CSV table of C-alpha atoms in Angstrom, one decimal:
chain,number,residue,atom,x,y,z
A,1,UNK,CA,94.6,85.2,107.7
A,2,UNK,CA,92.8,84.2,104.2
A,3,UNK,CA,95.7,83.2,101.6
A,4,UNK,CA,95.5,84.4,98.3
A,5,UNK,CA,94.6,81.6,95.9
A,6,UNK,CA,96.9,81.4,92.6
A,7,UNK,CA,94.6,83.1,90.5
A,8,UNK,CA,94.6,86.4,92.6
A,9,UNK,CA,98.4,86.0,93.3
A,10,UNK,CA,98.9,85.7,89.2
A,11,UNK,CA,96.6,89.1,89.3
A,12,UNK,CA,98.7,90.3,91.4
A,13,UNK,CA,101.7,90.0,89.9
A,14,UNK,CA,100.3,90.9,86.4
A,15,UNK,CA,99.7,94.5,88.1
A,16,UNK,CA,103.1,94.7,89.8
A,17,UNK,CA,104.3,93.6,86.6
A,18,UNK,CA,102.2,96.5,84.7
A,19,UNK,CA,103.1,99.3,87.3
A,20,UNK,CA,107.2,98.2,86.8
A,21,UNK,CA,106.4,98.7,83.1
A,22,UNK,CA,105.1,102.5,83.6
A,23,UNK,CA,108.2,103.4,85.4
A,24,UNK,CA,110.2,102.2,82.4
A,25,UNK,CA,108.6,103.2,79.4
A,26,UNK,CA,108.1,107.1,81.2
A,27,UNK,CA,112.0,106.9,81.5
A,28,UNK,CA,112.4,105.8,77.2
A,29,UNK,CA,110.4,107.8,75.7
A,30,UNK,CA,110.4,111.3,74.9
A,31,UNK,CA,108.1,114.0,75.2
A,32,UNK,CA,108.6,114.1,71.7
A,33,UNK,CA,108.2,110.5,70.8
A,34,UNK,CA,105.7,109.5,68.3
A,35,UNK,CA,105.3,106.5,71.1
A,36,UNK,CA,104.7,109.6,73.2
A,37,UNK,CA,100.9,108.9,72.6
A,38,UNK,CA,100.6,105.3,74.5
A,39,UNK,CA,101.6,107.1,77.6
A,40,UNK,CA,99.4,109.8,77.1
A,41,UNK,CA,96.8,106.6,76.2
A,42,UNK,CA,97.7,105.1,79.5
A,43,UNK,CA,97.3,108.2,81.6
A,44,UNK,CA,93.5,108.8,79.8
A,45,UNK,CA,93.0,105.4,80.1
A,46,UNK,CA,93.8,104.6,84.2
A,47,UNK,CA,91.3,107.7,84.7
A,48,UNK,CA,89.1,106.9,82.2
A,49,UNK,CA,89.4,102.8,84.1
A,50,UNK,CA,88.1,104.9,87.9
A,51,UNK,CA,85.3,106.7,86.6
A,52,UNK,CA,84.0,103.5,84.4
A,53,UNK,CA,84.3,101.4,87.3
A,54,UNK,CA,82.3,104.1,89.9
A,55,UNK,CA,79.3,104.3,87.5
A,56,UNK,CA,79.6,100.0,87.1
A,57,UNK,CA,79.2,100.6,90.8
A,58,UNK,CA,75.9,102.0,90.8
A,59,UNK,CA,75.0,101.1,87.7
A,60,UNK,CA,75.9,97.1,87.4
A,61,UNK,CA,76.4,96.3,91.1
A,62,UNK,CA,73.5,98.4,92.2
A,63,UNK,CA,71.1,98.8,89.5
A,64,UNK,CA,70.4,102.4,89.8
A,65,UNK,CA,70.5,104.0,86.1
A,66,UNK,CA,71.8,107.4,87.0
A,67,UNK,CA,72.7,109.5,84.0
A,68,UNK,CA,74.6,112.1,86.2
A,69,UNK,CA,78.1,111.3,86.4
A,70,UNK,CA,79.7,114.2,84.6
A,71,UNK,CA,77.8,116.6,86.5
A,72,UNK,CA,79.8,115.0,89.5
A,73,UNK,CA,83.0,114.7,87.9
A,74,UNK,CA,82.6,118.6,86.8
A,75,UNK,CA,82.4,119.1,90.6
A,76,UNK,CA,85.4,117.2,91.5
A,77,UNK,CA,87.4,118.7,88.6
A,78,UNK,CA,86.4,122.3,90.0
A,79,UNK,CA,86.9,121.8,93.6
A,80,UNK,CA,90.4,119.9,93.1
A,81,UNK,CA,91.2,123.3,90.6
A,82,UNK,CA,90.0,125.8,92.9
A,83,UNK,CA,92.4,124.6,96.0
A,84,UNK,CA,94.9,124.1,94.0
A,85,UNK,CA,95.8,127.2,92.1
A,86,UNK,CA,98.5,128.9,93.8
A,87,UNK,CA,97.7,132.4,95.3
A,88,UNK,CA,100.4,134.1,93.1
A,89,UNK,CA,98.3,133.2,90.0
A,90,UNK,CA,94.5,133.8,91.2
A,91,UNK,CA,94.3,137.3,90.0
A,92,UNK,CA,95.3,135.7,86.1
A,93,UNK,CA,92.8,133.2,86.9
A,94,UNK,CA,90.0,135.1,88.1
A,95,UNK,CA,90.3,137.8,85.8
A,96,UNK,CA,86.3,138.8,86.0
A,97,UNK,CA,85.9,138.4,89.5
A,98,UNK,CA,87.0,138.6,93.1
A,99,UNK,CA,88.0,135.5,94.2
A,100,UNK,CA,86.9,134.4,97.4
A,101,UNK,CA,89.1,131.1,98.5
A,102,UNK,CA,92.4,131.8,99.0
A,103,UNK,CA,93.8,128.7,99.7
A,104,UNK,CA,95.9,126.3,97.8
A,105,UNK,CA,96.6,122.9,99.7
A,106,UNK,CA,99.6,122.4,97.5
A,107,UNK,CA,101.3,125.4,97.7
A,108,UNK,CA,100.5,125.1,101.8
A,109,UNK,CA,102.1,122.1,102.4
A,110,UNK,CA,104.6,122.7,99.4
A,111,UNK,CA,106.1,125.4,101.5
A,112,UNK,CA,106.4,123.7,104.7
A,113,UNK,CA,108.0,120.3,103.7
A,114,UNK,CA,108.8,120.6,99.8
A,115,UNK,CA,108.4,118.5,97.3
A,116,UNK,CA,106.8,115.4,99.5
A,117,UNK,CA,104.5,118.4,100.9
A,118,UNK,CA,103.1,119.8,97.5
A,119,UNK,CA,102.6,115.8,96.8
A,120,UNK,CA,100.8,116.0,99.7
A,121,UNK,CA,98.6,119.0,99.4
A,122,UNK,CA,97.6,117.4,95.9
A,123,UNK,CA,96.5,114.3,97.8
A,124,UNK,CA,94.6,116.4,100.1
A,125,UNK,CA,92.9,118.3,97.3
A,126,UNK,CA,91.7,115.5,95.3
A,127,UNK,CA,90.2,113.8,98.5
A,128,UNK,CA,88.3,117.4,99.4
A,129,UNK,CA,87.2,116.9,95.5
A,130,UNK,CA,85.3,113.6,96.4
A,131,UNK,CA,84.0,114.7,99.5
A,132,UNK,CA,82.7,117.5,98.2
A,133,UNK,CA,81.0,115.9,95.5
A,134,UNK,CA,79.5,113.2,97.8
A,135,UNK,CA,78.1,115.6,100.0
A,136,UNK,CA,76.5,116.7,97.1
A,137,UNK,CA,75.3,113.9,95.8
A,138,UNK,CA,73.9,113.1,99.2
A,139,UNK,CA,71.5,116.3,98.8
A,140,UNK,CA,70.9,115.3,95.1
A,141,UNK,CA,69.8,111.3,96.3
A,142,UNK,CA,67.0,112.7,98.9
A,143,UNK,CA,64.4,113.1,95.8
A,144,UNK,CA,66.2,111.7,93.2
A,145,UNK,CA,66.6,108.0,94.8
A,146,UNK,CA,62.9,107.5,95.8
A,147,UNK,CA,62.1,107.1,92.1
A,148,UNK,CA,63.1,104.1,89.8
A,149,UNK,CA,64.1,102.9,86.6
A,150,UNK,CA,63.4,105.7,83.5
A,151,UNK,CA,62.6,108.6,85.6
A,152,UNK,CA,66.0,108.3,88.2
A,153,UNK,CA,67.9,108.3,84.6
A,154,UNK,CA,65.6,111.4,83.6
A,155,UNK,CA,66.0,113.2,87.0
A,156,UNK,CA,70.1,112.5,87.5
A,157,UNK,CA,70.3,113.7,83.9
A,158,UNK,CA,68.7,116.8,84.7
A,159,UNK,CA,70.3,117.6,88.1
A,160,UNK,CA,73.8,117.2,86.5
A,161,UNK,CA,72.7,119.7,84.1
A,162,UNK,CA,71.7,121.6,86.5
A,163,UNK,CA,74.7,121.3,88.1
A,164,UNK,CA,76.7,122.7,85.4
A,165,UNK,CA,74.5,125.0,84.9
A,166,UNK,CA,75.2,127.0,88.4
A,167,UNK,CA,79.2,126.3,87.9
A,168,UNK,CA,78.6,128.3,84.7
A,169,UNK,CA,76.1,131.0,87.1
A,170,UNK,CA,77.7,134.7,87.2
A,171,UNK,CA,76.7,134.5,90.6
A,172,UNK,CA,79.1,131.7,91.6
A,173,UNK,CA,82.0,133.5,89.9
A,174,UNK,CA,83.7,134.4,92.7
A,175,UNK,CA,84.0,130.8,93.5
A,176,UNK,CA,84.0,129.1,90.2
A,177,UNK,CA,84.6,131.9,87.9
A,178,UNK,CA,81.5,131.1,86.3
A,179,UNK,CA,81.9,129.8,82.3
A,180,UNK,CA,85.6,130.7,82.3
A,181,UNK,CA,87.9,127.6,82.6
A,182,UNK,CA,90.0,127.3,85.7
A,183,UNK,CA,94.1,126.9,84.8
A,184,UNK,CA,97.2,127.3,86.3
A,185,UNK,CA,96.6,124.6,89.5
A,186,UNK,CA,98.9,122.0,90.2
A,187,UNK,CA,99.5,119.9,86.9
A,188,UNK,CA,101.2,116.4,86.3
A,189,UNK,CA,104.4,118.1,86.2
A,190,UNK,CA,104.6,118.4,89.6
A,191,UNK,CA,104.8,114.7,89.9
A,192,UNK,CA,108.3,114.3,88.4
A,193,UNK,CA,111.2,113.7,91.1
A,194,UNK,CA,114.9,114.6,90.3
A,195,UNK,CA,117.8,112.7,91.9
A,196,UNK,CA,121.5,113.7,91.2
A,197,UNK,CA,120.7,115.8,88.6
A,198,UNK,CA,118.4,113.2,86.5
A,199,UNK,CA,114.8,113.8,86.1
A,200,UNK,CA,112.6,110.5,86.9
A,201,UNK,CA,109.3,110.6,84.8
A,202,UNK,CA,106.8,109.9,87.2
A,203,UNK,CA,103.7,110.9,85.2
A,204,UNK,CA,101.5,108.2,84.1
A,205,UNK,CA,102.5,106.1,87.0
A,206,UNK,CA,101.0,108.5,89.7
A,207,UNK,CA,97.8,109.0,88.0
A,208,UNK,CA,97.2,105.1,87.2
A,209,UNK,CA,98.5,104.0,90.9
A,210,UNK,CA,95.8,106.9,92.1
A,211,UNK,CA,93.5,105.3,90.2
A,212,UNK,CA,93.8,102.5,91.0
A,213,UNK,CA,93.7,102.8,94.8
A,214,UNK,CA,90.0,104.0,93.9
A,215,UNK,CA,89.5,101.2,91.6
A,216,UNK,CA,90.9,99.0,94.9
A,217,UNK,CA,88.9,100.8,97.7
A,218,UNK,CA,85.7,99.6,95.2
A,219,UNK,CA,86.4,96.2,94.9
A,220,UNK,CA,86.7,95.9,98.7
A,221,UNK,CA,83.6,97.3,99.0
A,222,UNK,CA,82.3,95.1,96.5
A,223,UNK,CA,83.0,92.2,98.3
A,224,UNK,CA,82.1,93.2,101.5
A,225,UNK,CA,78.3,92.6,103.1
A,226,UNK,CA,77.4,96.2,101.3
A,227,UNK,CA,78.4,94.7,98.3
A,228,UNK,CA,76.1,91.4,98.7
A,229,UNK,CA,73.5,93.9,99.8
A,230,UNK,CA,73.7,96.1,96.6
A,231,UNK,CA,73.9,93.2,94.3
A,232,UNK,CA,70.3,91.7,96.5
A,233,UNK,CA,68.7,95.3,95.4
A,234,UNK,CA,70.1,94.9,91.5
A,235,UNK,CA,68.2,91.5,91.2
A,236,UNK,CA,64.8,92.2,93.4
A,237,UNK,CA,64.4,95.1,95.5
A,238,UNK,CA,61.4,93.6,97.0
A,239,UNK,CA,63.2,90.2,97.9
A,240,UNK,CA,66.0,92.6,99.5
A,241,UNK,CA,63.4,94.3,101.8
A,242,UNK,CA,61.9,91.4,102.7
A,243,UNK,CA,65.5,90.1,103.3
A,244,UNK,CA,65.7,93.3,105.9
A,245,UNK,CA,67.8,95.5,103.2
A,246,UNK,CA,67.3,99.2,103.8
A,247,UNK,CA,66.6,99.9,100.3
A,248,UNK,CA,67.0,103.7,100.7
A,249,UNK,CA,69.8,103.7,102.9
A,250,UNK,CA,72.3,101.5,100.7
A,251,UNK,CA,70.9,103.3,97.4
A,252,UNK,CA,71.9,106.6,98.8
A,253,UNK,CA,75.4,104.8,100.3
A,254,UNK,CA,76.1,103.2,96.5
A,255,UNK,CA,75.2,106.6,95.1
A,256,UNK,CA,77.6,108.7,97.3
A,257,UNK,CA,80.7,106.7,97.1
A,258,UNK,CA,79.8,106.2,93.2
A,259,UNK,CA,79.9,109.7,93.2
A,260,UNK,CA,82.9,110.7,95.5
A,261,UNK,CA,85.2,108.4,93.3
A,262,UNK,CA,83.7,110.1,90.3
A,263,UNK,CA,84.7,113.6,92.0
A,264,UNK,CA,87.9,112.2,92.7
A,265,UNK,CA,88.4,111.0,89.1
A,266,UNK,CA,87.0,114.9,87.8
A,267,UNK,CA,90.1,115.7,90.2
A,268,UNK,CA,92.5,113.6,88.0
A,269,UNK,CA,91.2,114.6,84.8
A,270,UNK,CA,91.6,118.3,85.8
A,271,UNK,CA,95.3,117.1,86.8
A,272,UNK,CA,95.6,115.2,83.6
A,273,UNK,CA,94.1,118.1,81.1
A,274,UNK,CA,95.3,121.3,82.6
A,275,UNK,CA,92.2,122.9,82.2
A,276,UNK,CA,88.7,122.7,83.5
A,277,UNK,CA,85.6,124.4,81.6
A,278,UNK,CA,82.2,123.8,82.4
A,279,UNK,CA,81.8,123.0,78.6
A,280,UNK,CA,84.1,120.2,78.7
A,281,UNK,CA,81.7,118.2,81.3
A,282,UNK,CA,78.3,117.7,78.7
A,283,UNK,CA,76.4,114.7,79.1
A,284,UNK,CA,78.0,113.2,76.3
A,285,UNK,CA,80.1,112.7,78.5
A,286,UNK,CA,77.9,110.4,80.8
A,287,UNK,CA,76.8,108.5,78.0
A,288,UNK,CA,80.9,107.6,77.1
A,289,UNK,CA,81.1,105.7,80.5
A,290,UNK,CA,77.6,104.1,80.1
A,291,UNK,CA,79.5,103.3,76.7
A,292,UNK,CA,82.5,101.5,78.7
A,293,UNK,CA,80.3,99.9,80.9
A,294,UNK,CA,78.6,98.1,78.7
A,295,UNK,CA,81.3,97.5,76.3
A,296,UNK,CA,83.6,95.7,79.5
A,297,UNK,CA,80.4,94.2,81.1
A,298,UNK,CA,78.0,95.1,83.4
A,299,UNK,CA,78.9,94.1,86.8
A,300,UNK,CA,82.9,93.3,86.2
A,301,UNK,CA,85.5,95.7,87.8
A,302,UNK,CA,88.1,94.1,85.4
A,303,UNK,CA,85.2,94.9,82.0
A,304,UNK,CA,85.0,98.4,83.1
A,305,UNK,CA,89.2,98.7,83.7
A,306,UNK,CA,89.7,96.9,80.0
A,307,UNK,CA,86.7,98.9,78.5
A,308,UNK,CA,88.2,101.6,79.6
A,309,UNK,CA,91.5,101.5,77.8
A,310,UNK,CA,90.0,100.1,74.9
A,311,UNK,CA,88.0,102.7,74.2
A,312,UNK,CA,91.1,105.6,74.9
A,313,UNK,CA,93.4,103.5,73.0
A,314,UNK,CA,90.7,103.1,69.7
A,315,UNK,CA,89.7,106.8,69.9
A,316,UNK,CA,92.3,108.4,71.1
A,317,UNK,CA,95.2,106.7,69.2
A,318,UNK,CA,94.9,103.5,66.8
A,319,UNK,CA,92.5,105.2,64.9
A,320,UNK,CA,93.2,108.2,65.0
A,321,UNK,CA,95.5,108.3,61.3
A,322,UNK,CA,91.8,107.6,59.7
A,323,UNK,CA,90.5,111.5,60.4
A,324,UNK,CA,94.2,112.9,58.6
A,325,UNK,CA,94.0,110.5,55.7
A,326,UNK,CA,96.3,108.2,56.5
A,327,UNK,CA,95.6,104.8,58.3
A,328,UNK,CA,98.6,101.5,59.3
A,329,UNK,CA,100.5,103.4,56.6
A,330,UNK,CA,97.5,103.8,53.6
A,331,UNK,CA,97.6,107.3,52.2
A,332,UNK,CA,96.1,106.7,48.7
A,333,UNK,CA,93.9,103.9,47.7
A,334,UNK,CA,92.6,103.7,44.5
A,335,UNK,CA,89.1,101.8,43.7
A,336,UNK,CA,87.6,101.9,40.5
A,337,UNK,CA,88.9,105.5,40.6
A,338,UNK,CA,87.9,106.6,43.6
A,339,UNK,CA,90.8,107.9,46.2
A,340,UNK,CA,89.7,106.4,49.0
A,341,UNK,CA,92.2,108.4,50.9
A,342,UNK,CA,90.6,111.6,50.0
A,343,UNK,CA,87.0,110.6,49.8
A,344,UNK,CA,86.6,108.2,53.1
A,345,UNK,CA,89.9,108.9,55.2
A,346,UNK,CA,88.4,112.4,56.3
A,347,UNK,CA,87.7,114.3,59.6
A,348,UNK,CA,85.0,112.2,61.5
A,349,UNK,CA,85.4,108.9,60.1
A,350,UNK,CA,87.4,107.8,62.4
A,351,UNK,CA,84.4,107.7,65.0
A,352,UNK,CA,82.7,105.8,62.0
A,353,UNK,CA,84.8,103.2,62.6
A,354,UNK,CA,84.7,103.1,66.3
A,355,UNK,CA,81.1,102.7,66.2
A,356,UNK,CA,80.9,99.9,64.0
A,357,UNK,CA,83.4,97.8,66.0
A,358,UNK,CA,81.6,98.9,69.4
A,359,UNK,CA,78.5,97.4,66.9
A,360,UNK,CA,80.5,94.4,66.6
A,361,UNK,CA,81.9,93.9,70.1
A,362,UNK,CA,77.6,94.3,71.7
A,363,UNK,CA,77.4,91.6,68.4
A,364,UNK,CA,79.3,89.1,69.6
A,365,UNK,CA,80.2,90.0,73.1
A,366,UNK,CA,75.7,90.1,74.4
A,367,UNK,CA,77.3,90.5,78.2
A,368,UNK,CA,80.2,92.8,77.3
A,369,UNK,CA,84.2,91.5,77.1
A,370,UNK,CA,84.0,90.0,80.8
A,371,UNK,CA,80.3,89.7,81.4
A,372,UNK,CA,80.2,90.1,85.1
A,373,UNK,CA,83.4,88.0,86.1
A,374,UNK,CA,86.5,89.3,87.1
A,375,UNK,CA,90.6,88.4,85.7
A,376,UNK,CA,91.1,85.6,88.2
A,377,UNK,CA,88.2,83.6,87.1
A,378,UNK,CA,89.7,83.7,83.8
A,379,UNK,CA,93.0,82.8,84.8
A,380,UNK,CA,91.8,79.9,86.5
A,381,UNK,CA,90.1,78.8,83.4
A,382,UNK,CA,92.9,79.3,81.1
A,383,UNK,CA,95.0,77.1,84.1
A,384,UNK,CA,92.5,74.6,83.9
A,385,UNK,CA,93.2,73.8,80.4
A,386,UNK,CA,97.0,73.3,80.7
A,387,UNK,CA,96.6,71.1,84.2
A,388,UNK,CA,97.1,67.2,83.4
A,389,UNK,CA,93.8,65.1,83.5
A,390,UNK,CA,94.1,62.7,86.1
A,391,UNK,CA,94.6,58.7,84.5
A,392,UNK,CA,91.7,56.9,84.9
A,393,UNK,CA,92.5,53.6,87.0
A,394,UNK,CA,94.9,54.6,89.7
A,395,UNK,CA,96.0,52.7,92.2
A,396,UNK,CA,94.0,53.0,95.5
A,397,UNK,CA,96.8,54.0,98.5
């Protein structure tokens, strides 16, 4: 058996360390903490750290600029929403249509065996998500695969439009409900456990230890011969063909499993938002992940995971004071007259901001935060400084 070297061990325990650290802060602060918002940050962020890393997959280890990932993650957010509404609440849902699934994993399995059985049914329903979704992107890759660079971004752009498009279609309504969001499925509620009368806040730690099962499952893969094959087709597809590389059949293999995990990771933000509307799934969507990508480094698991919550924890919270006037405790500044806190601390600017550090960050950073290495080659730099240099003129034995 292959022993883990100290770098990967120190990664290891870094995450056990992290995960230990959910369970703890869930159970200090309140619901109606101001510090509320870094688990809510965390949450977005482990999510936000799955999808990034399944477009990385196809994008950075693969080389396949698709544009269609929230198209896919709209189909795992509906699927996971659609088995998971309980029966009792399908005619508030559906209020335009008659239904025609009637079955709710959760509530199925909830019933039989109780709380580990709802937990269960969830599982169950987030896994149908991504299969769903890879089947789908399996039909999608027949014609859209065969073409290259530009036009596969043009054409997976499109089809995820498309995609949305038919969600939204009157005629799927009875399955879909057509443009009217999906609500009242299994939430991150469900995930809390009570024992001797004391809730255990469970929240944020099953949604980043979901995600990162995924984020697991694709660094196996990674590092596996598909892996070395997918990286052969990123650098020269005609080296890889010569090499005996089915081009086709490990495009189309990169481009389901990209997409299953980014049904999957639809099926956790449906979880983690309460809501699903086709609306919510644009292709700005897409270009936020391409964003993340780049940002962590094309080709790194660990740039797309640290991308990831950077970008939640920037937009979503740190600088969030600067759209309500306020910003690290500056309401009114004064320049030559002008209150900057009414004239630049406004609604918007706070993505002003974000863009100019993102600026910075491509600036400094040409091969994103990681480039394409992962934590443990960086902890076995940062060793490598603190080891003692040998004395020169030792003593032969």
């Amino acid at each position: 058996m292959k022993k883990l070297s100290s770098a990967n061990l120190i990664t290891v325990l870094l995450l056990i360390v992290f995960f230990i650290s959910l369970i703890v802060l869930e159970q200090l602060i309140a619901p109606t903490d101001r510090m509320n918002m870094l688990l809510v940050s965390l949450r977005q962020g482990s999510i936000f750290a799955l999808l990034a890393v399944s477009m990385n997959l196809l994008n950075g280890f693969t080389g396949l600029f698709s544009l269609g990932h929230a198209g896919f993650m709209l189909i795992g957010a509906v699927t996971y929403a659609i088995f998971s509404i309980p029966l009792a609440y399908r005619d508030m849902v559906y209020l335009y249509y008659d239904y025609v699934i009637k079955v709710s994993f959760p509530e199925i399995f909830g019933n039989l065996l109780g709380g580990p059985g709802m937990m269960i049914g969830v599982l169950i329903s987030i896994i149908l998500a991504g299969l769903v979704t890879a089947l789908i992107a399996f039909l999608v890759g027949l014609p859209v695969l065969r073409m290259r660079s530009d036009y596969l971004a043009i054409a997976t752009l499109g089809f995820g439009e498309i995609i949305r498009a038919i969600i939204m279609w009157q005629g799927m309504g009875r399955i879909t409900n057509g443009a009217n969001p999906l609500r009242m499925f299994t939430r991150t509620d469900s995930f809390n456990i009570t024992i001797g009368g004391y809730t255990f806040g469970l929240i944020t730690f099953t949604l980043a230890l979901l995600s990162a099962v995924g984020i697991f499952i694709i660094l196996l893969l990674v590092t596996s011969s598909y892996g070395r094959a997918f990286k052969a087709i990123r650098e020269d597809e005609i080296a890889a063909e010569a090499m005996g590389i089915n081009l086709f059949k490990h495009k189309q293999l990169s481009f389901c499993i990209s997409s299953f995990f980014a049904g999957t990771g639809g099926a956790l933000i449906a979880i983690f938002m309460g809501t699903v509307a086709p609306i919510q799934f644009r292709a700005a969507m897409t270009y936020e992940f391409l964003l993340i990508v780049v940002l962590g480094g094309i080709g790194s698991i660990t740039g797309s995971i640290l991308g990831a919550m950077l970008f939640v924890f920037a937009s979503m919270w740190w600088l969030r004071g600067l759209d309500s006037g306020a910003f690290l405790g500056l309401e009114r500044i004064t320049i030559f007259g002008v209150n900057l806190g009414e004239q630049v601390f406004v609604s918007g600017f706070r993505l002003v901001v974000f863009s100019v550090i993102i600026m910075c960050v491509v600036l400094f950073f040409r091969r994103g935060l990681m480039g394409d290495k992962e934590l443990p080659y960086y902890v076995d730099k940062i060793r490598s400084k603190f080891k003692p240099t040998p004395k020169a003129g030792g003593v032969d034995a």
